[in-house]
GROMACS .gro file of C-alpha atoms in nm:
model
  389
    1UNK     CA    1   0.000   0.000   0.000
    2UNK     CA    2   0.111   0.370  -0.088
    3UNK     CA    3   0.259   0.473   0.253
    4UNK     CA    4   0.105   0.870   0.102
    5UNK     CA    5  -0.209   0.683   0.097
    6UNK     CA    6  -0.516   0.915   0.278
    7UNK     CA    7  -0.719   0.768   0.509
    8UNK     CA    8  -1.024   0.886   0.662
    9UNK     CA    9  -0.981   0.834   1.064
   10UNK     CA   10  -1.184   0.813   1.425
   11UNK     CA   11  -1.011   0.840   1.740
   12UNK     CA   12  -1.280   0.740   1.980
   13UNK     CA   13  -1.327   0.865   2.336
   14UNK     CA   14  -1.526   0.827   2.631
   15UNK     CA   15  -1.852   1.041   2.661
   16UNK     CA   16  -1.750   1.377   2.820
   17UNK     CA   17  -1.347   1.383   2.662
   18UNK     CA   18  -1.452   1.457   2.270
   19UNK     CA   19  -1.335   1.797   2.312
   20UNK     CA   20  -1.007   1.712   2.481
   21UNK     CA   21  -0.988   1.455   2.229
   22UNK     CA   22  -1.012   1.694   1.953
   23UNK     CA   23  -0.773   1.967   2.101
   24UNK     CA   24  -0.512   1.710   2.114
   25UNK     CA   25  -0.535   1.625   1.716
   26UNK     CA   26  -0.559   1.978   1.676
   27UNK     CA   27  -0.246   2.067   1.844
   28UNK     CA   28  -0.020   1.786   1.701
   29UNK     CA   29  -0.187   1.999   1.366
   30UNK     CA   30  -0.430   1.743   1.252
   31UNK     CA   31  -0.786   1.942   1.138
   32UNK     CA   32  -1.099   1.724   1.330
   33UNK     CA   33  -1.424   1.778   1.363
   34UNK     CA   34  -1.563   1.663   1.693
   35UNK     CA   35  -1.837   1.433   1.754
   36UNK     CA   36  -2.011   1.212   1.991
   37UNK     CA   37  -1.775   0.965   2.163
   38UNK     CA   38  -1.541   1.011   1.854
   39UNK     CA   39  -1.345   1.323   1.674
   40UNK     CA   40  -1.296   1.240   1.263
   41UNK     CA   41  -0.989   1.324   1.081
   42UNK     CA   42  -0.802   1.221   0.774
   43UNK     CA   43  -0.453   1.110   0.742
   44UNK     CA   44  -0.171   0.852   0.590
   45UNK     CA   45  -0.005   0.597   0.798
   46UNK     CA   46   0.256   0.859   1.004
   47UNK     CA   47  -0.083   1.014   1.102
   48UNK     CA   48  -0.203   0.653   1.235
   49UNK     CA   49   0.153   0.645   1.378
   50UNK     CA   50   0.165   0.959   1.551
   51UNK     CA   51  -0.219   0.916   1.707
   52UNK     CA   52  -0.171   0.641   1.884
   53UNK     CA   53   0.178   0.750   1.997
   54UNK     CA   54   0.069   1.045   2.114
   55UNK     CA   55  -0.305   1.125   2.210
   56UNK     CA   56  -0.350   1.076   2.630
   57UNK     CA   57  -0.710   1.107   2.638
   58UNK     CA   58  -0.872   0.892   2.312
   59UNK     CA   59  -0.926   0.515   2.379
   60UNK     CA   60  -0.887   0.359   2.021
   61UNK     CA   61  -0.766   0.472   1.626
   62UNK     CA   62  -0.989   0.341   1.368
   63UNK     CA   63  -0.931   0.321   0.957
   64UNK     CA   64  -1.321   0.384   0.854
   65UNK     CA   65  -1.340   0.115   0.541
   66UNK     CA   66  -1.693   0.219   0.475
   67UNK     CA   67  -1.965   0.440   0.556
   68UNK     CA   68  -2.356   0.426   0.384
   69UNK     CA   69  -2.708   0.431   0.486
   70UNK     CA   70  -2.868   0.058   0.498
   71UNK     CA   71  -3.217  -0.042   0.586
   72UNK     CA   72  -3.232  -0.407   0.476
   73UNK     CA   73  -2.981  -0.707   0.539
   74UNK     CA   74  -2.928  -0.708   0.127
   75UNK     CA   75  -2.835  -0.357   0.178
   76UNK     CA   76  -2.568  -0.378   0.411
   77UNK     CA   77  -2.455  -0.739   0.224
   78UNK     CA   78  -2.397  -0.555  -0.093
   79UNK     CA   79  -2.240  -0.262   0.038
   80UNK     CA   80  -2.052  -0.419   0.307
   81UNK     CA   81  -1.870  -0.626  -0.047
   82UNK     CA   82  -1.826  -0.345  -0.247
   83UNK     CA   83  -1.603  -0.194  -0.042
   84UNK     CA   84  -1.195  -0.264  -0.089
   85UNK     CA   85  -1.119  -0.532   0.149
   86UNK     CA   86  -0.849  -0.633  -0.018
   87UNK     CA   87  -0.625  -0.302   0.062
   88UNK     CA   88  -0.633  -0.399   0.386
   89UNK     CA   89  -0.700  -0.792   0.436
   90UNK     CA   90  -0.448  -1.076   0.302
   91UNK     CA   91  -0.540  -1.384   0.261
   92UNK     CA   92  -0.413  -1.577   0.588
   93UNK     CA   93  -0.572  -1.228   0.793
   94UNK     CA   94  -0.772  -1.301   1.134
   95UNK     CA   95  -1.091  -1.077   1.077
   96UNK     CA   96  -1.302  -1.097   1.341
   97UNK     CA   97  -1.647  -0.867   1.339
   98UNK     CA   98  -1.767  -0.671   1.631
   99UNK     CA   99  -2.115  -0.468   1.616
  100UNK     CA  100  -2.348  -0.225   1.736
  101UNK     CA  101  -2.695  -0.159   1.679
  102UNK     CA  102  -2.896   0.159   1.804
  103UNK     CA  103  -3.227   0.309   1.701
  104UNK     CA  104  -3.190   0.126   1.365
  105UNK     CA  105  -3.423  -0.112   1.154
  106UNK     CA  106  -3.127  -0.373   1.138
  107UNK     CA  107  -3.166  -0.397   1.575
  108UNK     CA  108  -3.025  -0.740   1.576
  109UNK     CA  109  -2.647  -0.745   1.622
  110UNK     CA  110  -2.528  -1.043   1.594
  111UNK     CA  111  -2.699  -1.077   1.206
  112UNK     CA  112  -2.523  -0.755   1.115
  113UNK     CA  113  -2.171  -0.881   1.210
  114UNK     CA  114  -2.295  -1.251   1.020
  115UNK     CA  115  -2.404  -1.046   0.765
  116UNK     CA  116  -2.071  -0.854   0.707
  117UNK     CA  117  -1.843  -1.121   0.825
  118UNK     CA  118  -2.039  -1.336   0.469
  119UNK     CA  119  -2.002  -0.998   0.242
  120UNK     CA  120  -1.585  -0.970   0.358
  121UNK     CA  121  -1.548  -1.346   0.256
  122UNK     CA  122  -1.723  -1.338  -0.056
  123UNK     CA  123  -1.506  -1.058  -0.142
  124UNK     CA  124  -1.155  -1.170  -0.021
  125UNK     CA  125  -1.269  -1.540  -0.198
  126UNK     CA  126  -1.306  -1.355  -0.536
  127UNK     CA  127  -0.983  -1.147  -0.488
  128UNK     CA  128  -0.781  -1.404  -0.416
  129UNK     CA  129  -0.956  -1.703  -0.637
  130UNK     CA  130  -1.056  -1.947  -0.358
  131UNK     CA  131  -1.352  -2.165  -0.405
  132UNK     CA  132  -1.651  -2.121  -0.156
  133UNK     CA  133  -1.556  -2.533  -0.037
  134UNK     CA  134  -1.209  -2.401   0.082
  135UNK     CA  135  -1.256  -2.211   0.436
  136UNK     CA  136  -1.042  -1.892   0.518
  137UNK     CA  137  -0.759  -1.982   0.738
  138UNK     CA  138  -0.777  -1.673   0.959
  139UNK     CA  139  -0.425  -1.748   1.092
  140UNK     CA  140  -0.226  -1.467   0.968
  141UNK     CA  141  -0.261  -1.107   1.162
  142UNK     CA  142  -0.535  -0.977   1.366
  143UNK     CA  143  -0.761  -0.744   1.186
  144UNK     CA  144  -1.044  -0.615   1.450
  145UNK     CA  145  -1.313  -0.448   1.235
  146UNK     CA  146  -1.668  -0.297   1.377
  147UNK     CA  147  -2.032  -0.239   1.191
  148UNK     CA  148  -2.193  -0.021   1.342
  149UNK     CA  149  -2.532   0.074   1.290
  150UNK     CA  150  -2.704   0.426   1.424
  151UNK     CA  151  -3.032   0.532   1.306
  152UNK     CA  152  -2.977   0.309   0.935
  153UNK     CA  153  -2.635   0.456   0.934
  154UNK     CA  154  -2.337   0.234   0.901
  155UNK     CA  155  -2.007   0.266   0.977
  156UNK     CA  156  -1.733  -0.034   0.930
  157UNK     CA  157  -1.402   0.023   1.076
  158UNK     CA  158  -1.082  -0.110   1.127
  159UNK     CA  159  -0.937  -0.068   1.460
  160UNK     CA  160  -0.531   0.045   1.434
  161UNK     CA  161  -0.454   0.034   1.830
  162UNK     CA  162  -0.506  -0.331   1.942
  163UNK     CA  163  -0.536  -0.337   2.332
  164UNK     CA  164  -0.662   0.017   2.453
  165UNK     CA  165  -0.468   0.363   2.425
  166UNK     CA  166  -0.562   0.363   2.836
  167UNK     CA  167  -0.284   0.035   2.807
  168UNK     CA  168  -0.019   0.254   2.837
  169UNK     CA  169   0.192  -0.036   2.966
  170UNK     CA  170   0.326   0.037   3.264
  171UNK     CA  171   0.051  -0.046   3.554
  172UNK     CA  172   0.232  -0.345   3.696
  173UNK     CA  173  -0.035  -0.345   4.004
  174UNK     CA  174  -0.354  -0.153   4.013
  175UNK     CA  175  -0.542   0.011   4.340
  176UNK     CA  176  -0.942  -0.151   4.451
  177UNK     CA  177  -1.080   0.158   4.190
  178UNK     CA  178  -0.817   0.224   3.953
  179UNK     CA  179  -0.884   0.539   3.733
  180UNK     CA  180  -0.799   0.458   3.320
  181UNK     CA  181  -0.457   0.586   3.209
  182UNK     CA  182  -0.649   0.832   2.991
  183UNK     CA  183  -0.924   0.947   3.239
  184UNK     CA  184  -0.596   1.047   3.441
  185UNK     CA  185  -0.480   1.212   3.167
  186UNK     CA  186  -0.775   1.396   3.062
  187UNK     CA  187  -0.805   1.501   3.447
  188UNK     CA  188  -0.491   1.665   3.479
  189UNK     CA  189  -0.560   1.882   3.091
  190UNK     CA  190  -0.878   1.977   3.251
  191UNK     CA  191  -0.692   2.207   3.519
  192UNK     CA  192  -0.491   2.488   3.520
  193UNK     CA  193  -0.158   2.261   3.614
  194UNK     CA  194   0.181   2.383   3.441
  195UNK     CA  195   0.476   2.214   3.509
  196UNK     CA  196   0.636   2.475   3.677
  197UNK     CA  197   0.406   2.399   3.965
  198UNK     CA  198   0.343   2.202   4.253
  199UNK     CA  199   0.112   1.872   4.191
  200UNK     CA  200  -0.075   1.701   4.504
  201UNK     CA  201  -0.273   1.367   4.476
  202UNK     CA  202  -0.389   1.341   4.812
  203UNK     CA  203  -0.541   1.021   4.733
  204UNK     CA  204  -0.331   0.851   4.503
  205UNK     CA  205  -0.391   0.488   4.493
  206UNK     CA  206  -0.156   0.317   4.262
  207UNK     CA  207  -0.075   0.610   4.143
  208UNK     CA  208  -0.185   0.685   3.802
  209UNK     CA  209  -0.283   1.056   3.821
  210UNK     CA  210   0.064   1.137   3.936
  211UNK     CA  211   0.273   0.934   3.687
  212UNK     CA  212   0.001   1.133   3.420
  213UNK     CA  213   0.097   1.429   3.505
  214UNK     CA  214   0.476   1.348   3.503
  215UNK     CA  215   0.446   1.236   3.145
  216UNK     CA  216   0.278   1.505   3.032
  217UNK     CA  217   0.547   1.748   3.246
  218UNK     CA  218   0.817   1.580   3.060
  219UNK     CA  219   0.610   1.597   2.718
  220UNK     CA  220   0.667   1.218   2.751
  221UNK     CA  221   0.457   1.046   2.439
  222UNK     CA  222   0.226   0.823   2.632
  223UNK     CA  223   0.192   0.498   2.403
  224UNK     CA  224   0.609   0.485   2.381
  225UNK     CA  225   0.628   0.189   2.612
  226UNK     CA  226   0.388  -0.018   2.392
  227UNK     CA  227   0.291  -0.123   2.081
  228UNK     CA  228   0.019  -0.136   1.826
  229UNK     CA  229  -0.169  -0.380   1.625
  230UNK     CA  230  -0.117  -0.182   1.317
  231UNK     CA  231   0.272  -0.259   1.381
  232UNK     CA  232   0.205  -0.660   1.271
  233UNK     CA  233   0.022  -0.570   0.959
  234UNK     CA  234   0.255  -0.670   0.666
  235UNK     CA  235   0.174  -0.307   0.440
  236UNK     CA  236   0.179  -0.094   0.725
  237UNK     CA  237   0.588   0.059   0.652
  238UNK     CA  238   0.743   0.016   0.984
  239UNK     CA  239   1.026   0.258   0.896
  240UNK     CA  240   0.734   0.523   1.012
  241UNK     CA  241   0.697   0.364   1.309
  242UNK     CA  242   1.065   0.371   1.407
  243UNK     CA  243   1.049   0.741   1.270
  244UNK     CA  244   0.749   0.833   1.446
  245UNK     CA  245   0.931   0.696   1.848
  246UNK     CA  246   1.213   0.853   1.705
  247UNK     CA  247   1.058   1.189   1.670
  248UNK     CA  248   0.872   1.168   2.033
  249UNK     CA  249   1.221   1.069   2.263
  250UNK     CA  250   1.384   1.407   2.073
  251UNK     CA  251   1.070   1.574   2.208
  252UNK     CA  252   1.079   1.474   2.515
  253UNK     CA  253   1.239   1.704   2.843
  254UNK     CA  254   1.377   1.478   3.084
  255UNK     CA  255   1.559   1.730   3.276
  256UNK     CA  256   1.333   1.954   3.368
  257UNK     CA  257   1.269   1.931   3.760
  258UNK     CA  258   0.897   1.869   3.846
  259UNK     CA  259   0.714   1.881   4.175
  260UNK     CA  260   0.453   1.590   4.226
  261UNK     CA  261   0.367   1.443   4.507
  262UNK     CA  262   0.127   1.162   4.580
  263UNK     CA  263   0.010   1.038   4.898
  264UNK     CA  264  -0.220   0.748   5.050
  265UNK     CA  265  -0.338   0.619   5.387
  266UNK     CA  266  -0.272   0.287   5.269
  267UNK     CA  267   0.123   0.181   5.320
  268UNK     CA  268   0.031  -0.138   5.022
  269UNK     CA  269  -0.068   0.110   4.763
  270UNK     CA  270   0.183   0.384   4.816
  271UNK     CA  271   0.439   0.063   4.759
  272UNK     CA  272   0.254   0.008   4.396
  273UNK     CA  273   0.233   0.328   4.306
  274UNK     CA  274   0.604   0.354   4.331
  275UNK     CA  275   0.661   0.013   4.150
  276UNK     CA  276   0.451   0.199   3.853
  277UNK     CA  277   0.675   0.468   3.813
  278UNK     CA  278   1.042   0.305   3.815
  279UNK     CA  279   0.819   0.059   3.557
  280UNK     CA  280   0.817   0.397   3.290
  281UNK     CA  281   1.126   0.500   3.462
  282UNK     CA  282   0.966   0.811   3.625
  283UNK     CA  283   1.066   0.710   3.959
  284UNK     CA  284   1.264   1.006   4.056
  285UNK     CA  285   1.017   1.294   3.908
  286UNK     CA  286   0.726   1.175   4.184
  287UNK     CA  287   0.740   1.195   4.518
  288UNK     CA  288   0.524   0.897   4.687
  289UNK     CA  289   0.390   0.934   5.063
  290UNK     CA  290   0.208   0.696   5.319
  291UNK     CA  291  -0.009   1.005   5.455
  292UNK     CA  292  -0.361   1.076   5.567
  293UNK     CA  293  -0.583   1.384   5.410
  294UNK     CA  294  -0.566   1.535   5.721
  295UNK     CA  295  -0.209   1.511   5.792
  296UNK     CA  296  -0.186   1.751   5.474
  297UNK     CA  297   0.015   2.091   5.550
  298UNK     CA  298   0.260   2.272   5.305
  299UNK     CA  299   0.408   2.613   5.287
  300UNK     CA  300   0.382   2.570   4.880
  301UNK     CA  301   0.180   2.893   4.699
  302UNK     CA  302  -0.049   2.846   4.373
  303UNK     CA  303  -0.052   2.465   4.309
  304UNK     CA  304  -0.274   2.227   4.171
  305UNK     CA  305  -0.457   1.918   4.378
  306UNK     CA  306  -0.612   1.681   4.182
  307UNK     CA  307  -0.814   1.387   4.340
  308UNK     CA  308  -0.993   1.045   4.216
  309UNK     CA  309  -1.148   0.953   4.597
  310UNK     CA  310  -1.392   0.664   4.657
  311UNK     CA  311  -1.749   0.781   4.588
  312UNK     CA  312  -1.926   0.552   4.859
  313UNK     CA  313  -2.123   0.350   4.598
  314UNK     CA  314  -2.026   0.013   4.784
  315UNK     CA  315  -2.283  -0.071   5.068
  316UNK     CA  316  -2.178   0.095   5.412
  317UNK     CA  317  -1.900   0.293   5.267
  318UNK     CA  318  -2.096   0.648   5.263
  319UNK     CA  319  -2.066   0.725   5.556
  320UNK     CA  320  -1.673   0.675   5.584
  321UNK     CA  321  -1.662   0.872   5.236
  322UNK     CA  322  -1.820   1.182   5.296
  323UNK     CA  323  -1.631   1.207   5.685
  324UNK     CA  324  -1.332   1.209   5.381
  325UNK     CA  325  -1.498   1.468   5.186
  326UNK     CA  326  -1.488   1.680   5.552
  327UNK     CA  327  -1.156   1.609   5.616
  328UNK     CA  328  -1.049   1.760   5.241
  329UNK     CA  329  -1.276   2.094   5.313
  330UNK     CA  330  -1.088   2.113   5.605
  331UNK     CA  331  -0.744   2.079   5.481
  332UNK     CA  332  -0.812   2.193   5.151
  333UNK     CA  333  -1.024   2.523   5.193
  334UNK     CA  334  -0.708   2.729   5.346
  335UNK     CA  335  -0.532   2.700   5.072
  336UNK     CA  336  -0.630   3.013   4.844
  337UNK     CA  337  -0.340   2.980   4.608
  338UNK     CA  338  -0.424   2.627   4.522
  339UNK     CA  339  -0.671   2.484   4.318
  340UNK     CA  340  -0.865   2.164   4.350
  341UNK     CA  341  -1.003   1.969   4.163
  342UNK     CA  342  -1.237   1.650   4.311
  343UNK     CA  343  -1.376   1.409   4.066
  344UNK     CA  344  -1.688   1.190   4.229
  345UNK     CA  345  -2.009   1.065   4.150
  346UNK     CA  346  -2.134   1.166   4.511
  347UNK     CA  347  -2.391   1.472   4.401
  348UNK     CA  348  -2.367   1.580   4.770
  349UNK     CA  349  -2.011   1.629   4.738
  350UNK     CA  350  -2.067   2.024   4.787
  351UNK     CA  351  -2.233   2.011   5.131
  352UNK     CA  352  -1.973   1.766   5.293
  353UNK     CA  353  -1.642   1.945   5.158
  354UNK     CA  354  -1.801   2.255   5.319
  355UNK     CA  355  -1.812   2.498   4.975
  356UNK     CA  356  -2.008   2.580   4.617
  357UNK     CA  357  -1.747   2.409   4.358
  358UNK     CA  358  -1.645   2.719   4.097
  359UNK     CA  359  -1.738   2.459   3.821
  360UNK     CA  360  -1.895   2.136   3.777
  361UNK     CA  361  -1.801   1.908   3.481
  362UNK     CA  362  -2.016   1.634   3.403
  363UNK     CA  363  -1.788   1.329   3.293
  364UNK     CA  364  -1.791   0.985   3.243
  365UNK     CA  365  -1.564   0.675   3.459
  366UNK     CA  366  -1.585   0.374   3.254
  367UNK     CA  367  -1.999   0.381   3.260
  368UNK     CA  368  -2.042   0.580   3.630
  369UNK     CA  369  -2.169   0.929   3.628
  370UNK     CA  370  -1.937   1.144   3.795
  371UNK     CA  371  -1.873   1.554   3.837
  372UNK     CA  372  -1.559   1.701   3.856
  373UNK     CA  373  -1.580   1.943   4.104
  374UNK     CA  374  -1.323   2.257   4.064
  375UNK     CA  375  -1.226   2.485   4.300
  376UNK     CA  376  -0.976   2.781   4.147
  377UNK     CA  377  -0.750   2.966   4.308
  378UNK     CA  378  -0.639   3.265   4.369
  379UNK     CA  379  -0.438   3.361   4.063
  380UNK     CA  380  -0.045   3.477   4.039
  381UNK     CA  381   0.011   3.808   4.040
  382UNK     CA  382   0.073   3.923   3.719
  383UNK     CA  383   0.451   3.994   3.727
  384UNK     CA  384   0.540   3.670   3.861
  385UNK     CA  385   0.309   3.524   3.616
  386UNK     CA  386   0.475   3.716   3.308
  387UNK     CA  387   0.825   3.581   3.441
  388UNK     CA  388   0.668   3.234   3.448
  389UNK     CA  389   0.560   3.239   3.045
   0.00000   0.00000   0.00000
């Protein structure tokens, strides 16, 4: 395949993180337009490189192979093999079909992946003159492909990623409630956090939030410790692979001196958190602490304190939740300079931390509704802050 070859693109995202999504593509200067749990773009294979290396907050790349309207199971049969499956699928490939049906005539998903699954074969057995008593192998690489239906509109992809962009490899251990790599990520964009400044998780489980924000204060690219699906496909170059890492370690700072700190009242998880960071070799840019909330004093000035507590949705917990939610109002509230930033799905989060939130976002952990409540801070004056820039 032309390695120039254009490709129209999805990076999907969890309901809530489009936006993030799409001011990521936008700033590694790749034009989107953002939808519903996805942002669109087009690209050639360094752009399918360089996504998956480097977006924190999208879960998955996708190749779209097709896109039409389709009302009737000869519909989607005929348009499903019409399309060029054999630009992307040799002979030996492993294609299995996912789906997803909503508000469309088709409702039944497991027919519509049948359906396509038949229209793919009869297409690859033309291609590649094999008679209809010979079965496809399926042994070569792994091709994941979707069809999915909204409202009579289909959309058949290929996925480019392989295990989620949240895999960013280097979660040895997790917490009881870990938070997704990217959730982290998309956390830490959504406050006013530079690396110049202090970063507190005062709750920081296995520590995910933390080892975020380091890679993001390093300009780290977050899928370098992994690799993709796309990688094993035999006309996907992998001299733009290698140029694509090569690019992101030039890019990244790892000298610059950055103040995180994470702490937990559990001794076990503090012990993780810390195995998770020498694990993407950021053990000496975090700071890891067996503390309590209220055992929380510093002398610091205009940092950022981001937190991922429990929410008290397990029976009997509520109660030992929200006395936590007291206990951060209480440490937490002095601090003028600093700004906070709580994510929970507890609605009564306000009352119990002891102040109106400056700004509620609505977001979305794995399928929980949760708020992200923000408290801001006092700004820096503006001299220091002109010295800062």
């Amino acid at each position: 395949m032309d390695k120039n070859r254009e490709f129209n693109l999805i990076a999907t995202a969890a309901s809530g993180l489009e936006a993030l999504v799409g001011k990521e593509l936008r700033d590694l200067g790749i034009e989107c337009q953002v939808e519903n749990g996805r942002a669109r773009f087009k690209g050639t294979m360094e752009t399918i490189a360089t996504t998956n290396l480097w977006l924190r907050t999208a879960d998955r790349i996708k190749i779209v192979v097709g896109e039409f309207d389709a009302r009737t199971f000869d519909e989607l049969f005929e348009q499903v093999k019409a399309l060029p499956w054999e630009d992307y699928l040799p002979l030996d490939a492993s294609f299995p079909v996912a789906g997803k049906s909503i508000k469309s005539t088709l409702y039944s998903t497991p027919d519509c992946q049948a359906i396509t699954k038949k229209a793919i074969v009869e297409r690859l057995r033309t291609y590649y003159h094999r008679p209809s008593t010979v079965p496809l192998t399926e042994t070569g690489a792994h091709f994941q492909l979707e069809v999915a239906l909204l409202k009579d509109h289909v959309l058949v992809t290929l996925d480019t990623t392989g295990p989620s962009l949240f895999k960013r490899g280097y979660r040895l251990e997790k917490g009881g409630a870990p938070l997704k790599e990217n959730m982290a990520a998309a956390l830490v964009m959504l406050t006013n956090w530079r690396k110049d400044r202090p970063f507190y998780d005062p709750v920081c489980g296995s520590g995910t939030l933390c080892i975020e924000a380091a890679l993001i204060g390093h300009n780290i690219a977050p899928g370098f410790n992994r690799e993709f699906v796309c990688e094993t496909w035999d006309w996907f170059d992998p001299a733009i692979m290698e140029k694509v890492r090569a690019a992101a370690e030039e890019q990244a700072d790892y000298d610059i001196e950055l103040d995180i700190t994470g702490s937990d009242i559990n001794g076990q998880l503090i012990g993780i958190a810390r195995a998770n960071a020498e694990e993407i070799g950021l053990g000496d840019s975090i700071t890891f602490q067996q503390r309590a909330v209220k055992d929380f004093k510093t002398e610091k000035e205009y940092g950022v304190i981001v937190a991922n507590p429990p929410y008290g949705e397990r029976l009997g917990e509520e109660e030992s939740v929200r006395r936590l939610y007291k206990e951060m109002g209480e440490v937490f509230r002095p601090l003028k300079t600093w700004s906070k930033y709580i994510l929970t799905s507890d609605l009564a989060f306000e009352e119990f931390y002891g102040q109106k939130a400056t700004k509620k976002r609505k977001l979305y952990n794995g399928a929980l509704r949760t708020d992200l409540f923000q408290y801001w801070g006092t700004r820096l004056p503006r001299k220091e802050r002109t010295e800062n820039e």
